[in-house]
mmCIF file of C-alpha atoms and ligand atoms in Angstrom:
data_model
loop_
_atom_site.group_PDB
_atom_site.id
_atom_site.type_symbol
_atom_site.label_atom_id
_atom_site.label_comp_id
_atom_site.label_asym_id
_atom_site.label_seq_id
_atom_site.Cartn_x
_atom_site.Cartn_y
_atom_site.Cartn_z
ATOM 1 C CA UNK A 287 43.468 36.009 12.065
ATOM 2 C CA UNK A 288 40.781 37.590 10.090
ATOM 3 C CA UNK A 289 38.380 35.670 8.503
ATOM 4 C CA UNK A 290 37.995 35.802 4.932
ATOM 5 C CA UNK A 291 35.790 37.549 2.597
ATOM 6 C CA UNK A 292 34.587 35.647 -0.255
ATOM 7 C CA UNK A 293 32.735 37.533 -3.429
ATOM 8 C CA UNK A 294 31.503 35.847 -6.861
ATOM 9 C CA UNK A 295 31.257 38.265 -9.502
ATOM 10 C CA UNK A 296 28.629 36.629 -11.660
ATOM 11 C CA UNK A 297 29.449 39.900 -14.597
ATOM 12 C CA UNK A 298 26.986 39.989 -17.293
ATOM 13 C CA UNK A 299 26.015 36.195 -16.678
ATOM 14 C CA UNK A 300 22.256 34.428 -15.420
ATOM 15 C CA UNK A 301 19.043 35.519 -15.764
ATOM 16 C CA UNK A 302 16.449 35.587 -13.125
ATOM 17 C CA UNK A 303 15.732 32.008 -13.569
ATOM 18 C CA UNK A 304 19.337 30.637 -13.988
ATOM 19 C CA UNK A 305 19.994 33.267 -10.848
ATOM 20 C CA UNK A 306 17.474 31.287 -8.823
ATOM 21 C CA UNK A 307 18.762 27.879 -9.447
ATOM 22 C CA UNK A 308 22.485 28.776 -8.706
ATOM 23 C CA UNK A 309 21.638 30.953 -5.494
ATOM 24 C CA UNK A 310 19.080 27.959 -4.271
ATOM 25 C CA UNK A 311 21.480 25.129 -4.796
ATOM 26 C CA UNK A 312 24.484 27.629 -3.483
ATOM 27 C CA UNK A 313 22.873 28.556 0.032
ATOM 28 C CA UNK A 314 22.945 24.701 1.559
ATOM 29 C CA UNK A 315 26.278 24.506 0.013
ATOM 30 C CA UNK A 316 28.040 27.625 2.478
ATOM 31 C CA UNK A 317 25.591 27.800 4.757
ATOM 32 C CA UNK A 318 28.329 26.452 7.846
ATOM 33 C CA UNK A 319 31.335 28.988 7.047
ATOM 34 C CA UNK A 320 32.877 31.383 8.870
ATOM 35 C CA UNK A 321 33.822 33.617 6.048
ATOM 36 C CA UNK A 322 31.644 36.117 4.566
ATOM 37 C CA UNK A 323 29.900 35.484 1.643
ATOM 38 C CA UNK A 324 28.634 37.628 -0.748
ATOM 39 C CA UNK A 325 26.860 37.662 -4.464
ATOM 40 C CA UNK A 326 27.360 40.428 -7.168
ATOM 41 C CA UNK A 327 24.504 39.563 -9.334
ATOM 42 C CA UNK A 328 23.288 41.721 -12.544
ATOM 43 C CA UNK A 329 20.909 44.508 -11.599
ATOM 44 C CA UNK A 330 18.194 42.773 -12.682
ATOM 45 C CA UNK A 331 18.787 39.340 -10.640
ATOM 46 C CA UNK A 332 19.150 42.318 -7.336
ATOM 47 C CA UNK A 333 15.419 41.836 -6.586
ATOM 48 C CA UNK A 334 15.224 38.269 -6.867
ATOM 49 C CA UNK A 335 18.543 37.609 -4.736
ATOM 50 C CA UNK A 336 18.036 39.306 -1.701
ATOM 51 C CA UNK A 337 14.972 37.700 -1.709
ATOM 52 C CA UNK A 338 15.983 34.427 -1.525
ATOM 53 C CA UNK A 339 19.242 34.837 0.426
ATOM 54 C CA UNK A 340 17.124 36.671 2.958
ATOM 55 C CA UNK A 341 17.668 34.898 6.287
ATOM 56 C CA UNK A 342 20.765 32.849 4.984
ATOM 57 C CA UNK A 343 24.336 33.895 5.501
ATOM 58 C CA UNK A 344 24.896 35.233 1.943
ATOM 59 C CA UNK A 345 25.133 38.749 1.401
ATOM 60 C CA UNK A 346 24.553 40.483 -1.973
ATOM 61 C CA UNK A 347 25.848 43.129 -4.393
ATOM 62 C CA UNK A 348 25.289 45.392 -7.176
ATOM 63 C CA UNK A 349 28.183 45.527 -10.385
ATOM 64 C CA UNK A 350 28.250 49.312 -10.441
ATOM 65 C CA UNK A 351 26.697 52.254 -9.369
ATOM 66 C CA UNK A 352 26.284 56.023 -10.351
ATOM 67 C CA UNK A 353 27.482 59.191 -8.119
ATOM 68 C CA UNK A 354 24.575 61.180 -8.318
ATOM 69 C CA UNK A 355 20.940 60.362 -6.436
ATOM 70 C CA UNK A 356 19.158 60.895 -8.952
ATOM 71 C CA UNK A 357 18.663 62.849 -12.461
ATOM 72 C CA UNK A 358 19.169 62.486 -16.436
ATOM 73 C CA UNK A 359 21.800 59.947 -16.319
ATOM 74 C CA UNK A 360 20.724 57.354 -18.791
ATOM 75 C CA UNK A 361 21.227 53.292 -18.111
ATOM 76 C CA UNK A 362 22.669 54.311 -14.738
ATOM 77 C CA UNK A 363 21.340 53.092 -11.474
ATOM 78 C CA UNK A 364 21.635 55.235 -8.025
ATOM 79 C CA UNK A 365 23.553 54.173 -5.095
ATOM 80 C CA UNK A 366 20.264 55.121 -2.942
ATOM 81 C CA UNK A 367 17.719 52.437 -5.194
ATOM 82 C CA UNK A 368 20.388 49.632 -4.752
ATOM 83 C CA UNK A 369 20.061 50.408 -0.932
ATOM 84 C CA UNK A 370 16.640 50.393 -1.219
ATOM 85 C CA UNK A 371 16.030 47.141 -2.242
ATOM 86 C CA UNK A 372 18.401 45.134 0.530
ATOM 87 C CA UNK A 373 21.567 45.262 -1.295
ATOM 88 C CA UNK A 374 24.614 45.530 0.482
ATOM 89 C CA UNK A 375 27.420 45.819 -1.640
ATOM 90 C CA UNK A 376 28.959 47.035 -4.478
ATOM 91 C CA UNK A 377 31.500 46.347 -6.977
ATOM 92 C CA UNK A 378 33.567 49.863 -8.429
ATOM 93 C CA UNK A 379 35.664 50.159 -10.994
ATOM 94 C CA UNK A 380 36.276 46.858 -12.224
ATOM 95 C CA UNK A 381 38.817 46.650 -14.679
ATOM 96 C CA UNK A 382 36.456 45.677 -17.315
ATOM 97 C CA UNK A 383 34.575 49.151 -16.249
ATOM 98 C CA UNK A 384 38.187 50.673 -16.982
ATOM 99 C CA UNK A 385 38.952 49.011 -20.190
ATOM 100 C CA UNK A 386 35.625 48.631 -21.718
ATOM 101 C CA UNK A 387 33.704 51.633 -20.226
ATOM 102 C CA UNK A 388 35.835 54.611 -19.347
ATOM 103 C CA UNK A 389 36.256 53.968 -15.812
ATOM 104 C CA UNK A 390 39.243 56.463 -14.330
ATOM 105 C CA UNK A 391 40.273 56.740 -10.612
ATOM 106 C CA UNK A 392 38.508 59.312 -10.818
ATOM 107 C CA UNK A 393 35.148 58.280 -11.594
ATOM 108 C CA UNK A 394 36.303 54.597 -9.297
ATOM 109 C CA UNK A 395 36.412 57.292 -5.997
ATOM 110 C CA UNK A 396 32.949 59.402 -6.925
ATOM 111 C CA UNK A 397 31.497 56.490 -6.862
ATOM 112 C CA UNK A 398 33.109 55.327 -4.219
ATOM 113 C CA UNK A 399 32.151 57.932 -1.953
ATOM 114 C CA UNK A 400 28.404 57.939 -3.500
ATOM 115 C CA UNK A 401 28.211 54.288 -2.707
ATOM 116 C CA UNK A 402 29.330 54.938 0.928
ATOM 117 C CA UNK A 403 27.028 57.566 1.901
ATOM 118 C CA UNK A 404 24.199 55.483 0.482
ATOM 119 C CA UNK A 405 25.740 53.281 3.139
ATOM 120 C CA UNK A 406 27.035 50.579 0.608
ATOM 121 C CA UNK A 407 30.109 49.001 1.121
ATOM 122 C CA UNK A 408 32.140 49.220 -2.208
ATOM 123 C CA UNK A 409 34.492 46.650 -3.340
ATOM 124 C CA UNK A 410 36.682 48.841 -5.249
ATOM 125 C CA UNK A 411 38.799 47.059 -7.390
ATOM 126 C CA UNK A 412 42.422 47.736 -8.949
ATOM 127 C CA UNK A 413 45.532 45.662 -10.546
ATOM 128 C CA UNK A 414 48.132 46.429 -13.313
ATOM 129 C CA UNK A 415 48.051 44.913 -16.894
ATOM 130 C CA UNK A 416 50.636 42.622 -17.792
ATOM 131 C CA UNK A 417 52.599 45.294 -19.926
ATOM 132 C CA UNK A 418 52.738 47.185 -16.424
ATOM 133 C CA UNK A 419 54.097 44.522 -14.582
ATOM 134 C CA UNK A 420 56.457 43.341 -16.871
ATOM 135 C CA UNK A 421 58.141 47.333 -17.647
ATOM 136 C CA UNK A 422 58.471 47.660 -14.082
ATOM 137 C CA UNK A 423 55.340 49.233 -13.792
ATOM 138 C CA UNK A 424 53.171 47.717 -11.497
ATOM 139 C CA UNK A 425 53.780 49.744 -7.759
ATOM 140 C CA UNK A 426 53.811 52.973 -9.548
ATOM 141 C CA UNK A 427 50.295 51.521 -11.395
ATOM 142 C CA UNK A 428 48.935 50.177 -7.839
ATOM 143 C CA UNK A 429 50.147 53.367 -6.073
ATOM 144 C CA UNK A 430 48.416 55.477 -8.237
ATOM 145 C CA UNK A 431 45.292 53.220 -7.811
ATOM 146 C CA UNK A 432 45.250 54.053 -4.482
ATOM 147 C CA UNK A 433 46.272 57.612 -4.266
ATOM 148 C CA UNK A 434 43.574 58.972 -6.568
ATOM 149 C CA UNK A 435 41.355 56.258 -6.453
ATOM 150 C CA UNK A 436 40.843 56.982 -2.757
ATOM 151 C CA UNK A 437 41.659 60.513 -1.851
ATOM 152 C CA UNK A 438 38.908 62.029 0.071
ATOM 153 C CA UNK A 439 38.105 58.496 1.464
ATOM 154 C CA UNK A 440 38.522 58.810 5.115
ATOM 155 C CA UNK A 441 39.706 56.156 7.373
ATOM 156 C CA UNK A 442 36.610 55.776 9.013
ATOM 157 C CA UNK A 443 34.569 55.429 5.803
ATOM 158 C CA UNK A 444 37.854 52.870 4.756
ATOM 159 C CA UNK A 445 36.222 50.509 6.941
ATOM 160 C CA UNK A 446 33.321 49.722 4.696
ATOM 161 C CA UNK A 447 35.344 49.410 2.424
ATOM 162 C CA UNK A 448 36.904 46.277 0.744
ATOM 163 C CA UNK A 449 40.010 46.589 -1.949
ATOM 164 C CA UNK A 450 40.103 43.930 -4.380
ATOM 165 C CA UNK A 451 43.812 43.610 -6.022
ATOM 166 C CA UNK A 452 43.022 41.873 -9.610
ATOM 167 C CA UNK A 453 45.832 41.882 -11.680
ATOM 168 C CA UNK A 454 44.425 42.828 -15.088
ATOM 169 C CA UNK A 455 46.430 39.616 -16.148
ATOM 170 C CA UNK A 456 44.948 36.915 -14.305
ATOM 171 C CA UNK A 457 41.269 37.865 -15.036
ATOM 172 C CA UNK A 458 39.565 35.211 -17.084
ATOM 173 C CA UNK A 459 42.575 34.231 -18.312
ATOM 174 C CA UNK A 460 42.919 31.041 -16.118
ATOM 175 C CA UNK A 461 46.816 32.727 -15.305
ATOM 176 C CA UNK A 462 46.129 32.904 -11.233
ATOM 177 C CA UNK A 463 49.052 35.155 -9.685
ATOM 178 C CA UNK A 464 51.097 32.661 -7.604
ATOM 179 C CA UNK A 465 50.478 32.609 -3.867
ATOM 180 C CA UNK A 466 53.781 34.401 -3.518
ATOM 181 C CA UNK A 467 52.732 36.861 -6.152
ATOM 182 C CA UNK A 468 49.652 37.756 -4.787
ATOM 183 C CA UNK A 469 50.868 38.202 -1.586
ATOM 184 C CA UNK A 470 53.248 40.455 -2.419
ATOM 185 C CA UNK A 471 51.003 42.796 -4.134
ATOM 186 C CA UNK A 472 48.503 43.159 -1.596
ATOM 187 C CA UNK A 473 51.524 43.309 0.855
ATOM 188 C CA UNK A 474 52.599 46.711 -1.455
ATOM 189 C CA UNK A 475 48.764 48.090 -1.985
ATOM 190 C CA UNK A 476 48.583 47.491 1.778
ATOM 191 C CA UNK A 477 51.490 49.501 2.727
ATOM 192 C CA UNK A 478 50.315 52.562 0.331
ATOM 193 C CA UNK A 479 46.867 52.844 2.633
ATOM 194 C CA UNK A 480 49.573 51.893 5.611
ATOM 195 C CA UNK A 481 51.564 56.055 4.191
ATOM 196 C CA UNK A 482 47.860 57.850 4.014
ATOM 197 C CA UNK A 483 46.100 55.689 7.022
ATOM 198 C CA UNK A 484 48.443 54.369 9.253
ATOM 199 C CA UNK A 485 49.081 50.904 10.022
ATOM 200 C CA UNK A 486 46.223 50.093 12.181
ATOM 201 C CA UNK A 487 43.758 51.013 9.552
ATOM 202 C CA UNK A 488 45.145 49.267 6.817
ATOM 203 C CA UNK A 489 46.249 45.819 8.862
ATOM 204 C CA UNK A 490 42.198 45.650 9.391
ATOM 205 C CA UNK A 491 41.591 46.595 5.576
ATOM 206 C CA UNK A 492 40.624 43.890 3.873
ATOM 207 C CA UNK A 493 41.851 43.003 0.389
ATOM 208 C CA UNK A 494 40.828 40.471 -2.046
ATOM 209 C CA UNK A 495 43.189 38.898 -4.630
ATOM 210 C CA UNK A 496 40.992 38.390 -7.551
ATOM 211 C CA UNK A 497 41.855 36.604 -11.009
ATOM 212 C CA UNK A 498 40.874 32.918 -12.045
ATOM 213 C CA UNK A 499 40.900 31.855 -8.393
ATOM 214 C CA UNK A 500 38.951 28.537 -8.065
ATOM 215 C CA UNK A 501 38.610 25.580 -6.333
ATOM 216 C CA UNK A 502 41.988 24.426 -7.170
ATOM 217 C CA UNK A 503 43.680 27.266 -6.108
ATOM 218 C CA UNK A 504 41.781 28.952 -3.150
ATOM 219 C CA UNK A 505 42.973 27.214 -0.562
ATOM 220 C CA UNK A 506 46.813 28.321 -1.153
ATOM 221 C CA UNK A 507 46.625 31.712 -2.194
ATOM 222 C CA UNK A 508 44.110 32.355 0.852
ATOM 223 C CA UNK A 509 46.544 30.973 3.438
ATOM 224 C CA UNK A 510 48.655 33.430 1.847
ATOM 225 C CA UNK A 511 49.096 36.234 5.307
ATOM 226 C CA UNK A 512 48.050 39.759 3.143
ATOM 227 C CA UNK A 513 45.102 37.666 1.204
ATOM 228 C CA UNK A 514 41.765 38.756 3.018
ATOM 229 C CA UNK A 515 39.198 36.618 0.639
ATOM 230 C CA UNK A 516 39.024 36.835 -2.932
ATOM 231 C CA UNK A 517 37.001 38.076 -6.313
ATOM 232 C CA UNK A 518 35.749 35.269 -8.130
ATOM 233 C CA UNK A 519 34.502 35.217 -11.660
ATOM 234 C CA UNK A 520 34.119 32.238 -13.704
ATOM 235 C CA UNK A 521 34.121 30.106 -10.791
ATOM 236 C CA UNK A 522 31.329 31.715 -8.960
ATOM 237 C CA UNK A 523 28.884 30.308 -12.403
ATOM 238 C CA UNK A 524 29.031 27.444 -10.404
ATOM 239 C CA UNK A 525 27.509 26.342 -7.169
ATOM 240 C CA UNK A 526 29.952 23.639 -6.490
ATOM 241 C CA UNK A 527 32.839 25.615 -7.359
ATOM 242 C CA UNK A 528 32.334 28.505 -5.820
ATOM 243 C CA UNK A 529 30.797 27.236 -2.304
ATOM 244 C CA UNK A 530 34.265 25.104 -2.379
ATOM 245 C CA UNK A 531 36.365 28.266 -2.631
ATOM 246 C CA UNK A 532 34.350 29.593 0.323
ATOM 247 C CA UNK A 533 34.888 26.488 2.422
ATOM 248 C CA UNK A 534 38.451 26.311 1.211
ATOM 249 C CA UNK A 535 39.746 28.554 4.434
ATOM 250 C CA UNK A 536 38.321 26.933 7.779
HETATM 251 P P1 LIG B 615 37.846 35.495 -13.023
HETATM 252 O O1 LIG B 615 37.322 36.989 -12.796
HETATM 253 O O2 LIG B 615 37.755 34.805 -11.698
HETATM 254 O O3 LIG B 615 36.915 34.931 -14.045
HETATM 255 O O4 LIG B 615 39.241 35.610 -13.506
HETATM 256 C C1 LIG B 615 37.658 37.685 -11.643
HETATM 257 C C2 LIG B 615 37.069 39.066 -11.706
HETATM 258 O O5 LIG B 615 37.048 39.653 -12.801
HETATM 259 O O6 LIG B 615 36.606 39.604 -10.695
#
């Protein structure tokens, strides 16, 4: 069994101070896990971050990045200066990227591919809205996701990468996807890499369920066979919390 890959998505939340605190009290807290741990902190907590998870086991992330290196793109940040300063991940097309900023698959896979030859690992995220699921919706949603969100990925660069399924749904909304629901999704997102990639390459793909998972709920929907780690928002404010989610899985 894999182990599990465990991500806080802190979103426009903590500044450098507050960042300190909840990365200081955090690293004690999953310092003995197996899993992977990692931190996607706002740009300007980056600095600070790997700084002080430097020698621990926690890994950190950027919220975004631009496709080109460099150039008049205003209020964007370059693959290459996240790289630069020790981060090692990065979270693409969130939905609140694709709702609130414009985000298409397109845009999700240039900067997917910028982000990879920075040598980033993106955490490229996709999920259907309720309205999706509920008219029927959600493979053809999901399959699209993954069809033009990743088409000139190759499988070899697919292995730095990590999907995170977040139904649009479940995100803030304390709704979680059942176990069984969850599952099942990342089953069918799995099996749409499985047509392009073969079955090899996407049984070691790991993908995330993402959407109010806490420290209730963790433990269930990560037993859960397809379930590879998890996104966590809200939860991941909170040292406690989220270090409980990481040491849900043993
Ligand atoms: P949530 O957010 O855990 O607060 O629902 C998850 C996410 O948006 O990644």
């Amino acid at each position: 069994m894999k182990n599990k890959i465990i991500a806080g998505n802190w979103k426009m939340n903590k500044n450098r101070v507050e960042a300190e605190q909840l990365i200081t009290e955090l690293i004690p807290l999953v310092k003995d896990t197996r899993n992977t741990v990692i931190i996607c902190v706002p740009f300007t907590d980056l600095n600070e971050a790997v700084k002080l998870t430097k020698g621990t086991n926690i890994h950190v992330g950027a919220q975004n990045c631009h496709w080109k290196e460099s150039g008049a793109y205003t209020g964007e940040i370059a693959p290459s200066m996240l790289k630069e300063i020790g981060v090692e991940y990065v979270v693409i097309g969130h939905s609140e990227r694709r709702t609130y900023f414009g985000e298409t698959d397109e845009t999700v896979l240039l900067r997917t591919k910028a982000a990879l030859a920075a040598g980033l690992k993106p955490i490229v995220c996709i999920g259907e809205t309720l309205s999706e699921r509920n008219s029927g919706n959600m493979e053809n949603v999901l399959r699209r996701q993954v069809v033009e969100g990743f088409k000139d990925v190759t499988a070899e660069e697919l292995q730095n990468v990590i999907v995170a399924y977040e139904p649009v749904w479940a995100i803030g909304t304390g709704v979680t996807a059942t176990d069984e629901q969850a599952n099942d999704a990342i089953g069918f997102v799995r099996s749409v890499f499985a047509e392009k990639y073969g079955k090899k390459v996407a049984d070691a793909l790991y993908i995330q369920y993402g959407g109010s998972m806490n420290d209730g709920n963790a433990k269930g929907l990560l037993a859960m066979s397809e379930i590879d780690g998890g996104l966590i928002g809200g939860a991941s404010l909170v040292a406690g919390k989220f270090a409980a989610i990481v040491n849900a899985h043993k």
